[in-house]
PDB file of C-alpha atoms in Angstrom:
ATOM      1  CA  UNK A   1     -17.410 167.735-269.527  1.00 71.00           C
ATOM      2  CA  UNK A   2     -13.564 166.569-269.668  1.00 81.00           C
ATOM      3  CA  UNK A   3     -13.640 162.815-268.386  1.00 91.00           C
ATOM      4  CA  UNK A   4      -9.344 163.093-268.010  1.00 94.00           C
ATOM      5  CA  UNK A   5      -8.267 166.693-266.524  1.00 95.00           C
ATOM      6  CA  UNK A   6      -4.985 167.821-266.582  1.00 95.00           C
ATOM      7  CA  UNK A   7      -5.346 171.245-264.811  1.00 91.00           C
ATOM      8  CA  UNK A   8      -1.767 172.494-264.966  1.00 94.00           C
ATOM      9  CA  UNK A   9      -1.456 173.302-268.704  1.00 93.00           C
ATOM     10  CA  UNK A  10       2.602 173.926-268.323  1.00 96.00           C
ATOM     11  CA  UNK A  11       5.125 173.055-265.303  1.00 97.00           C
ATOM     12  CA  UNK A  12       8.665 174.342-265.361  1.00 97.00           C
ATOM     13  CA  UNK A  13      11.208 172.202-263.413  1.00 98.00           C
ATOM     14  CA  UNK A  14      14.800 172.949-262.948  1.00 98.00           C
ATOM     15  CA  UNK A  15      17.188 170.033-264.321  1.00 97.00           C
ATOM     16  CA  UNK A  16      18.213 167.342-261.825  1.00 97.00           C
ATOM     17  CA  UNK A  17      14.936 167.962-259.698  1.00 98.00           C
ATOM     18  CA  UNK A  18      11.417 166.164-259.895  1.00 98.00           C
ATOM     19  CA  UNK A  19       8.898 166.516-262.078  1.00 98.00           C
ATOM     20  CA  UNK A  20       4.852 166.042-261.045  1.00 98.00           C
ATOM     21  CA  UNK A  21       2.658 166.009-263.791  1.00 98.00           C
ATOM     22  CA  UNK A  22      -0.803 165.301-262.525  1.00 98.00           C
ATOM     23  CA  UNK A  23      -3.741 163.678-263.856  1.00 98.00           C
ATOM     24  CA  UNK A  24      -7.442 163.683-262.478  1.00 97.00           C
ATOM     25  CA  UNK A  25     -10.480 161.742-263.701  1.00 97.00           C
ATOM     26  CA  UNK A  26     -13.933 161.645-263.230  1.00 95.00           C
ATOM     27  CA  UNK A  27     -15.165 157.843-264.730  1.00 93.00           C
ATOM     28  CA  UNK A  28     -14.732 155.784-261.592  1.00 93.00           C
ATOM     29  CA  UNK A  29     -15.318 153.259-264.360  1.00 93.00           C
ATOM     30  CA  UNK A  30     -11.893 154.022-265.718  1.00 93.00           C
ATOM     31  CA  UNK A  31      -9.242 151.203-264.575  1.00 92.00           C
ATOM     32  CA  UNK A  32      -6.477 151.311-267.254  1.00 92.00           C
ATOM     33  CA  UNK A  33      -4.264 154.530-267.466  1.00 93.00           C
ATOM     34  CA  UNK A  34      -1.425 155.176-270.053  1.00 93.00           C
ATOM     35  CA  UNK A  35       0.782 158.279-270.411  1.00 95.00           C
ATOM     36  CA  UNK A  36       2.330 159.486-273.474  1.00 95.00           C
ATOM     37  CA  UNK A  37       5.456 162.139-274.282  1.00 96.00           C
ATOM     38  CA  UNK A  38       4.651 164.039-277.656  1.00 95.00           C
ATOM     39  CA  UNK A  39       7.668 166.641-279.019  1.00 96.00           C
ATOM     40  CA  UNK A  40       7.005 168.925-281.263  1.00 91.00           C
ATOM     41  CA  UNK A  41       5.825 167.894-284.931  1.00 88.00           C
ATOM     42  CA  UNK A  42       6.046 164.409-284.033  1.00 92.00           C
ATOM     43  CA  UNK A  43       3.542 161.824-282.595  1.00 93.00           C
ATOM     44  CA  UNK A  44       2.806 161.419-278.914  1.00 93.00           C
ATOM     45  CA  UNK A  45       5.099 158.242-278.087  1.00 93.00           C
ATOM     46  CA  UNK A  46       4.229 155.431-275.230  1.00 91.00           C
ATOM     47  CA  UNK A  47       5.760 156.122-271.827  1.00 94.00           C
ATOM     48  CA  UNK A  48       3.798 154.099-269.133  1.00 94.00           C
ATOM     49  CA  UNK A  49       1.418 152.585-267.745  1.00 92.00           C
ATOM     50  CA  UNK A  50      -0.941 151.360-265.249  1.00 93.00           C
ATOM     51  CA  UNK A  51      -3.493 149.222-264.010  1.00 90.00           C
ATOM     52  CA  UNK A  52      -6.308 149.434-260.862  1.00 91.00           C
ATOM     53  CA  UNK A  53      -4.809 146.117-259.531  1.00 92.00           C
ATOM     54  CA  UNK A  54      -1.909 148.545-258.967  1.00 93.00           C
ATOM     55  CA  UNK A  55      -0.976 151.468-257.319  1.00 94.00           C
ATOM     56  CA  UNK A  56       2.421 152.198-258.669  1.00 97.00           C
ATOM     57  CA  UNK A  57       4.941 151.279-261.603  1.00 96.00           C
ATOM     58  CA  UNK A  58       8.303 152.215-262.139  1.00 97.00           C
ATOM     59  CA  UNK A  59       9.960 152.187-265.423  1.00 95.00           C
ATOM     60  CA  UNK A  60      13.748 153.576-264.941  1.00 97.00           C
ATOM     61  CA  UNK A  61      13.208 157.209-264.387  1.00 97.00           C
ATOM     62  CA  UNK A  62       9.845 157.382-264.798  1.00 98.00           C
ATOM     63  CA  UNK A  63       6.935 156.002-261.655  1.00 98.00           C
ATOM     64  CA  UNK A  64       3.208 156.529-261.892  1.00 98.00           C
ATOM     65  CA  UNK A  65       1.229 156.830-259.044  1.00 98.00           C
ATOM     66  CA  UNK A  66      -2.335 155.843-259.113  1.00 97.00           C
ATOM     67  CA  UNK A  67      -5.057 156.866-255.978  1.00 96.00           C
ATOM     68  CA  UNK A  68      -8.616 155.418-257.493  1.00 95.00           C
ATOM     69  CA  UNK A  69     -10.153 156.463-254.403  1.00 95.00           C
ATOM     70  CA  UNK A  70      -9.318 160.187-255.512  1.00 96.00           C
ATOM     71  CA  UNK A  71      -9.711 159.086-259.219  1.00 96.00           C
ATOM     72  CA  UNK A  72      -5.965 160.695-259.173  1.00 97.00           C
ATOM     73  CA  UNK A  73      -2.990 159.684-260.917  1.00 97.00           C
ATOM     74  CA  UNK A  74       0.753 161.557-261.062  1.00 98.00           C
ATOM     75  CA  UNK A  75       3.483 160.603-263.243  1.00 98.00           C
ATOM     76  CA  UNK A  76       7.026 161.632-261.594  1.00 98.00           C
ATOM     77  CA  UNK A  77      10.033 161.861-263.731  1.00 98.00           C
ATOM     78  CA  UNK A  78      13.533 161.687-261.494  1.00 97.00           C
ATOM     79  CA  UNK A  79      15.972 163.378-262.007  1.00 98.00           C
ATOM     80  CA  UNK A  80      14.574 165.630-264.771  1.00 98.00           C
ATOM     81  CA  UNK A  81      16.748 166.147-268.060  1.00 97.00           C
ATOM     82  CA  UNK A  82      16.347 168.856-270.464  1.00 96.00           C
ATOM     83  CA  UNK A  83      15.270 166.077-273.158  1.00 97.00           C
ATOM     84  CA  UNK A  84      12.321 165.125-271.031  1.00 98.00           C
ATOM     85  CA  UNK A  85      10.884 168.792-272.131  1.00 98.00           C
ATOM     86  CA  UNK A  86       7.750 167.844-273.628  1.00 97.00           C
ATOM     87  CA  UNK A  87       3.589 167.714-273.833  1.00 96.00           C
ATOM     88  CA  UNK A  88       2.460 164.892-271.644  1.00 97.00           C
ATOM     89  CA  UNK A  89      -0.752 163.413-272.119  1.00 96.00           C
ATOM     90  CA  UNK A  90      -2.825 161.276-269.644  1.00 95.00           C
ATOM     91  CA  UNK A  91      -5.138 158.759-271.069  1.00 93.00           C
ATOM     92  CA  UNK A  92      -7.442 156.768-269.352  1.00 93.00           C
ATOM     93  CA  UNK A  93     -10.109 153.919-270.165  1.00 89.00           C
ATOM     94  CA  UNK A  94     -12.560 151.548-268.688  1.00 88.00           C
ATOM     95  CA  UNK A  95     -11.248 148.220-270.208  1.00 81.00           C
ATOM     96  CA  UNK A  96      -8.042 147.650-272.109  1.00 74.00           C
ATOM     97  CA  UNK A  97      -9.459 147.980-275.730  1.00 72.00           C
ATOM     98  CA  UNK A  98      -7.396 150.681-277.200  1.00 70.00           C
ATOM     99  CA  UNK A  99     -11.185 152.790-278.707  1.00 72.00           C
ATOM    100  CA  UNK A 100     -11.880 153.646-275.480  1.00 80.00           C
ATOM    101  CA  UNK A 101      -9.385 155.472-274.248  1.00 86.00           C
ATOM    102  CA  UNK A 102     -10.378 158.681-273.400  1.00 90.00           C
ATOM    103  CA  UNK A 103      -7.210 161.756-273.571  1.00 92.00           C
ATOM    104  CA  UNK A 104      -6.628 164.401-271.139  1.00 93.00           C
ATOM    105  CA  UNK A 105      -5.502 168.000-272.539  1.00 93.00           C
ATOM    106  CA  UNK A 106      -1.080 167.095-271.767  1.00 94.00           C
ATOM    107  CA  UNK A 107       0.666 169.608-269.447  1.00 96.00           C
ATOM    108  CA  UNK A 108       3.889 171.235-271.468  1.00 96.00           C
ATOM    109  CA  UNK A 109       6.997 170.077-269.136  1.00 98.00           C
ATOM    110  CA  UNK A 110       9.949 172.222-269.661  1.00 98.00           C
ATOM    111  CA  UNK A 111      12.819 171.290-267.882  1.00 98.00           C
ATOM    112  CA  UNK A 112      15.690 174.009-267.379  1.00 96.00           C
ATOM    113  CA  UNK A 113      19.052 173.489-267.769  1.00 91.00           C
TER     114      UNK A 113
ATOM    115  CA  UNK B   1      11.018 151.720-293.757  1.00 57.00           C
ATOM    116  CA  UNK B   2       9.410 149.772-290.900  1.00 64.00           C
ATOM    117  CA  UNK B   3       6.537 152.077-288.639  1.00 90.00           C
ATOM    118  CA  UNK B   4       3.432 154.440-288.907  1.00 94.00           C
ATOM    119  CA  UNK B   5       3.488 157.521-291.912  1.00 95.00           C
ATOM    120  CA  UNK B   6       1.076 159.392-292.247  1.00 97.00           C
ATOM    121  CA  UNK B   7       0.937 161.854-295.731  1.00 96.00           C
ATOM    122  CA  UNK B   8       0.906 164.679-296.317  1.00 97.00           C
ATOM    123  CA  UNK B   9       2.561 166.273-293.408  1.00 96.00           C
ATOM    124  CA  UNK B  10       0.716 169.455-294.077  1.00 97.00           C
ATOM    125  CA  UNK B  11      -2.257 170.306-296.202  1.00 97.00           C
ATOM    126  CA  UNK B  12      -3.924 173.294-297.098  1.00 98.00           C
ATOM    127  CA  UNK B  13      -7.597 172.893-298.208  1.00 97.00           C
ATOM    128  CA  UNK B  14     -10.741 175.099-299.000  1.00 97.00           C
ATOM    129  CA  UNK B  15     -14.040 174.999-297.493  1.00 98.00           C
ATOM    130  CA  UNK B  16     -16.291 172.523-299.295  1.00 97.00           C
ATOM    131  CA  UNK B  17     -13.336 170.326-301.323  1.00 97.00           C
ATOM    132  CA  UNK B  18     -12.916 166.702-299.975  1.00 97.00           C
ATOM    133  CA  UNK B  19      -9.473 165.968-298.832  1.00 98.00           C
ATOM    134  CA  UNK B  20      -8.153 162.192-297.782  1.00 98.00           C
ATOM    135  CA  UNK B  21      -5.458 161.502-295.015  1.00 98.00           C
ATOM    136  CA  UNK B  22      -3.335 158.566-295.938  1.00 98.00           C
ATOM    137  CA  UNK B  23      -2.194 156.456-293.371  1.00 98.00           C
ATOM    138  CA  UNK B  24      -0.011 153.479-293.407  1.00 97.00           C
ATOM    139  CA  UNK B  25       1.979 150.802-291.247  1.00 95.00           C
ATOM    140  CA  UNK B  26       4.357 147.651-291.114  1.00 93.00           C
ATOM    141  CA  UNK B  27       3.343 146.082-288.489  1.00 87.00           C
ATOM    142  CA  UNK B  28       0.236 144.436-289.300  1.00 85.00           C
ATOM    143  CA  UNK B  29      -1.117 145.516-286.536  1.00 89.00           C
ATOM    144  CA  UNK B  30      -4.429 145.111-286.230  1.00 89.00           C
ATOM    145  CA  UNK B  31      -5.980 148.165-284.692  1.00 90.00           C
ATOM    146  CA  UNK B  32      -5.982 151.630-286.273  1.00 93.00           C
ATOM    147  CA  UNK B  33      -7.038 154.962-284.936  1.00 94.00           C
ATOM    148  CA  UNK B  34      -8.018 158.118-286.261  1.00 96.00           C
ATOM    149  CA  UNK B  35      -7.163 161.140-283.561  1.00 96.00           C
ATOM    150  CA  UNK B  36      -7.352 164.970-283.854  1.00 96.00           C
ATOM    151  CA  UNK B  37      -5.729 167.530-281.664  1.00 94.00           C
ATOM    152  CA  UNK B  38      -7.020 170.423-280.615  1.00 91.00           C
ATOM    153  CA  UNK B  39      -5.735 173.174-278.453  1.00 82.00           C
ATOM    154  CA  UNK B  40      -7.481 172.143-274.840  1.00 78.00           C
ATOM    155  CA  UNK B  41      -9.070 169.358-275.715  1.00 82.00           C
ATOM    156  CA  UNK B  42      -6.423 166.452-275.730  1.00 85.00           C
ATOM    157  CA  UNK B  43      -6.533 164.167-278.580  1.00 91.00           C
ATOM    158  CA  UNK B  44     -10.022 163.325-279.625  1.00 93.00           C
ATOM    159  CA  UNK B  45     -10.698 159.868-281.150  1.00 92.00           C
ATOM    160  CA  UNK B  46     -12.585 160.156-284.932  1.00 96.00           C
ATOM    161  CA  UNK B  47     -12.845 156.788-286.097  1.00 95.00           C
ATOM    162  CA  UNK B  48     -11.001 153.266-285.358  1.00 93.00           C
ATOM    163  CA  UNK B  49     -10.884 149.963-286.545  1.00 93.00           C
ATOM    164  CA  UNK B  50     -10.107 146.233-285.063  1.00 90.00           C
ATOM    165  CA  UNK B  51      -9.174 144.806-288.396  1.00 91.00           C
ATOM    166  CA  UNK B  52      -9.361 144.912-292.355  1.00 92.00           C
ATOM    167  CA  UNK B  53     -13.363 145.535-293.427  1.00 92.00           C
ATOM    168  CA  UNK B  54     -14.316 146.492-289.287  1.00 94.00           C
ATOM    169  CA  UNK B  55     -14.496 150.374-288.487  1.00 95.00           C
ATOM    170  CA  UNK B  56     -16.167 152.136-285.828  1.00 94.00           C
ATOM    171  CA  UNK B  57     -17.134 155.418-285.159  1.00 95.00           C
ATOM    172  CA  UNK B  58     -15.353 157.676-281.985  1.00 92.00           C
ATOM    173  CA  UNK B  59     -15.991 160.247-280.170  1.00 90.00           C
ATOM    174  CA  UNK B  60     -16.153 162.954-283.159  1.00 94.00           C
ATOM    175  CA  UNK B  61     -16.840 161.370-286.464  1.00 96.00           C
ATOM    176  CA  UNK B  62     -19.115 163.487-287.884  1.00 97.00           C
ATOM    177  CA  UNK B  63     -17.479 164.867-291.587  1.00 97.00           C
ATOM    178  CA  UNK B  64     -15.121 161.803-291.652  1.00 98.00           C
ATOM    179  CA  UNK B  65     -15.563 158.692-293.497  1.00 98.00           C
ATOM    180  CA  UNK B  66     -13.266 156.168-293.290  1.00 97.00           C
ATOM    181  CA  UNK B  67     -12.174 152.711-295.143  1.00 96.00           C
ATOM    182  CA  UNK B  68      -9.609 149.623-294.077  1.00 96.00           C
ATOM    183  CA  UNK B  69      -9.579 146.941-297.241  1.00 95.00           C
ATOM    184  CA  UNK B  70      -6.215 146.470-296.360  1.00 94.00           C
ATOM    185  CA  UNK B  71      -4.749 145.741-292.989  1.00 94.00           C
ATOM    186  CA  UNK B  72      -1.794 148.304-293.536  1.00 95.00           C
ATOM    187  CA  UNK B  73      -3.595 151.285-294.738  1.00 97.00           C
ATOM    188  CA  UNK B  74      -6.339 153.464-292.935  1.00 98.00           C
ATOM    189  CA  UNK B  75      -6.623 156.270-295.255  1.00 98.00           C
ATOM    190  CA  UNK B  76      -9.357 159.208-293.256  1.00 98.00           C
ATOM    191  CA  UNK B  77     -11.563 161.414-295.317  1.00 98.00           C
ATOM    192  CA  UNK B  78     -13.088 164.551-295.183  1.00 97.00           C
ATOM    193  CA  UNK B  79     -15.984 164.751-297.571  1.00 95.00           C
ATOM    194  CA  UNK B  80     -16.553 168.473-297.734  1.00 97.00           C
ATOM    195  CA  UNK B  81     -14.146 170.143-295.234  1.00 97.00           C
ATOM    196  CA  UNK B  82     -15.357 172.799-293.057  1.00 97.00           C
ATOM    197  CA  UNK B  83     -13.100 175.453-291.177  1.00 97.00           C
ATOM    198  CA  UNK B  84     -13.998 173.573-287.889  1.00 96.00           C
ATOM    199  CA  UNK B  85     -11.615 170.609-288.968  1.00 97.00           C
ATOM    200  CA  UNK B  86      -8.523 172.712-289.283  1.00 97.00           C
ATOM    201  CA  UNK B  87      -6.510 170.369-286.935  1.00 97.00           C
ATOM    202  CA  UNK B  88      -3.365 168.262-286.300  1.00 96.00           C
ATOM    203  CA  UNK B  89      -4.795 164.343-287.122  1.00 98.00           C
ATOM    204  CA  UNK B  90      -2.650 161.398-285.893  1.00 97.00           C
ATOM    205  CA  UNK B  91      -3.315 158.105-287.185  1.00 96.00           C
ATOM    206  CA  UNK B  92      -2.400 155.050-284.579  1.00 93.00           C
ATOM    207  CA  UNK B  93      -1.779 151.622-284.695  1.00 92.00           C
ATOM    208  CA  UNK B  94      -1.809 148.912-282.078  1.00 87.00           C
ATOM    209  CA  UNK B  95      -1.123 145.277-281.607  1.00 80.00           C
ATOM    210  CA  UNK B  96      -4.139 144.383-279.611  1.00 70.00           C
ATOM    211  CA  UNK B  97      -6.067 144.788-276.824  1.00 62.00           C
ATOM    212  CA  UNK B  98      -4.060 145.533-273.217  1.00 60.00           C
ATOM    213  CA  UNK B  99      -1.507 148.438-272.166  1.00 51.00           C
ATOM    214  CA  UNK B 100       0.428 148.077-275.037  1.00 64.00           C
ATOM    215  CA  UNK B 101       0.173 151.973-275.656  1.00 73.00           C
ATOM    216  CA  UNK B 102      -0.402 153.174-279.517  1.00 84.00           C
ATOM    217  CA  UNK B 103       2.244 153.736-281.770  1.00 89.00           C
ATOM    218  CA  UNK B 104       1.246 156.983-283.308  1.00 93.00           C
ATOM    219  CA  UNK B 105       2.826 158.454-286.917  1.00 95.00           C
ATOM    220  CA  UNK B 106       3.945 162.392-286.836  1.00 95.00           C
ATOM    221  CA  UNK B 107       0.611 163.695-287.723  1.00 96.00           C
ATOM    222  CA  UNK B 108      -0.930 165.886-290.609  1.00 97.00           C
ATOM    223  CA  UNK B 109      -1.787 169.609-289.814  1.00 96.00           C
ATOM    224  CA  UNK B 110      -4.865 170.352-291.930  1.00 97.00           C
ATOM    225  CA  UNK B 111      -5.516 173.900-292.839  1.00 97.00           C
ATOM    226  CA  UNK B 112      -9.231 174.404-293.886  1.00 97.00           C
ATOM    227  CA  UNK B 113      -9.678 178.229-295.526  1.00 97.00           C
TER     228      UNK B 113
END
């Protein structure tokens, strides 16, 4: 059984608009969530974070939403460029040792220009 | 060149040969990870390790056997590969405990025929 869901395997967004990428979790245990951007042939790269004490953080274009009573988290990218086209993957982990974070399947964003 | 590599970038490998993943960073961080990716199933952690001579096992370490005698390398081996391996494997470094996020090198696709 998946601990970290991402159910929509590929969202297409037009450029300028918002982008919704959605992450669910089962662990109610779980109260540190990170998301990462991976391009092709290259390693998935940092893009945010969050922790239970919160229930939002914004960095520039990029705000993650986090509802622990729905185990629920959404990262929203505005406005959407083309170079934002990527795999996203949602990562979530009980405490804030790095081993037990615990990866969602990514959702393949592709922005249109 | 300061970061994460990880060598080769692609390997082809038969059934039963042992094959080693090198990994190596700048940093000094001390926290490595082993990942693989798989089609649906995220990125899967193999091995880890909080620090020269300390390594753990993951979430799917059977087949692997790793070794850290220095801080900068974290080289991951497969002692007989089986088809079931055939994967993309990231290595990962990391700072420390907290949201710091991995830094993650551009991976290795393993072939196993």
């Amino acid at each position: 059984d998946q601990q970290v869901k991402q159910n929509s395997p590929s969202l297409s967004v037009q450029e300028g608009r918002i982008s919704i990428l959605n992450c669910d979790y089962t662990n109610s245990m779980f109260d540190y969530f990170l998301w990462y951007k991976k391009y092709p042939a290259e390693g998935p790269t940092f893009l945010i974070s969050i922790s239970s004490i919160k229930d939002k953080n914004e960095d520039g274009r990029f705000t993650v939403f986090l509802n622990k009573s729905a185990k629920h988290l959404s990262l929203h990218i505005v406005p959407s460029q083309p170079g934002d086209s990527a795999v996203y993957f949602c990562a979530a982990s009980p405490d804030n040792y790095g081993q037990n974070f615990v990866f969602g399947p990514g959702t393949r964003l592709s922005v249109l220009p | 060149d300061a970061g994460i590599t990880q060598s080769p970038r692609y390997k082809i490998t038969e059934t039963g040969r042992q094959v080693t993943l090198m990994c190596h960073q700048t940093w000094s961080h001390s926290y490595m990870f082993w990942y693989r990716q798989d089609l649906g199933h995220g990125l899967r952690l193999i091995y880890y390790s909080a620090a020269a001579d300390i390594t753990d096992k993951g979430e799917v370490p059977d087949g692997y056997v790793v070794s850290r005698s220095k801080t900068e390398n974290f080289p991951l081996t497969l002692e007989s590969a089986t088809r079931s391996q055939t994967s993309v494997y990231f290595c990962a470094s990391s700072e420390g405990v907290g949201n710091y996020g991995y830094t993650f090198g551009s991976g290795t696709r393993l072939t196993v025929v």
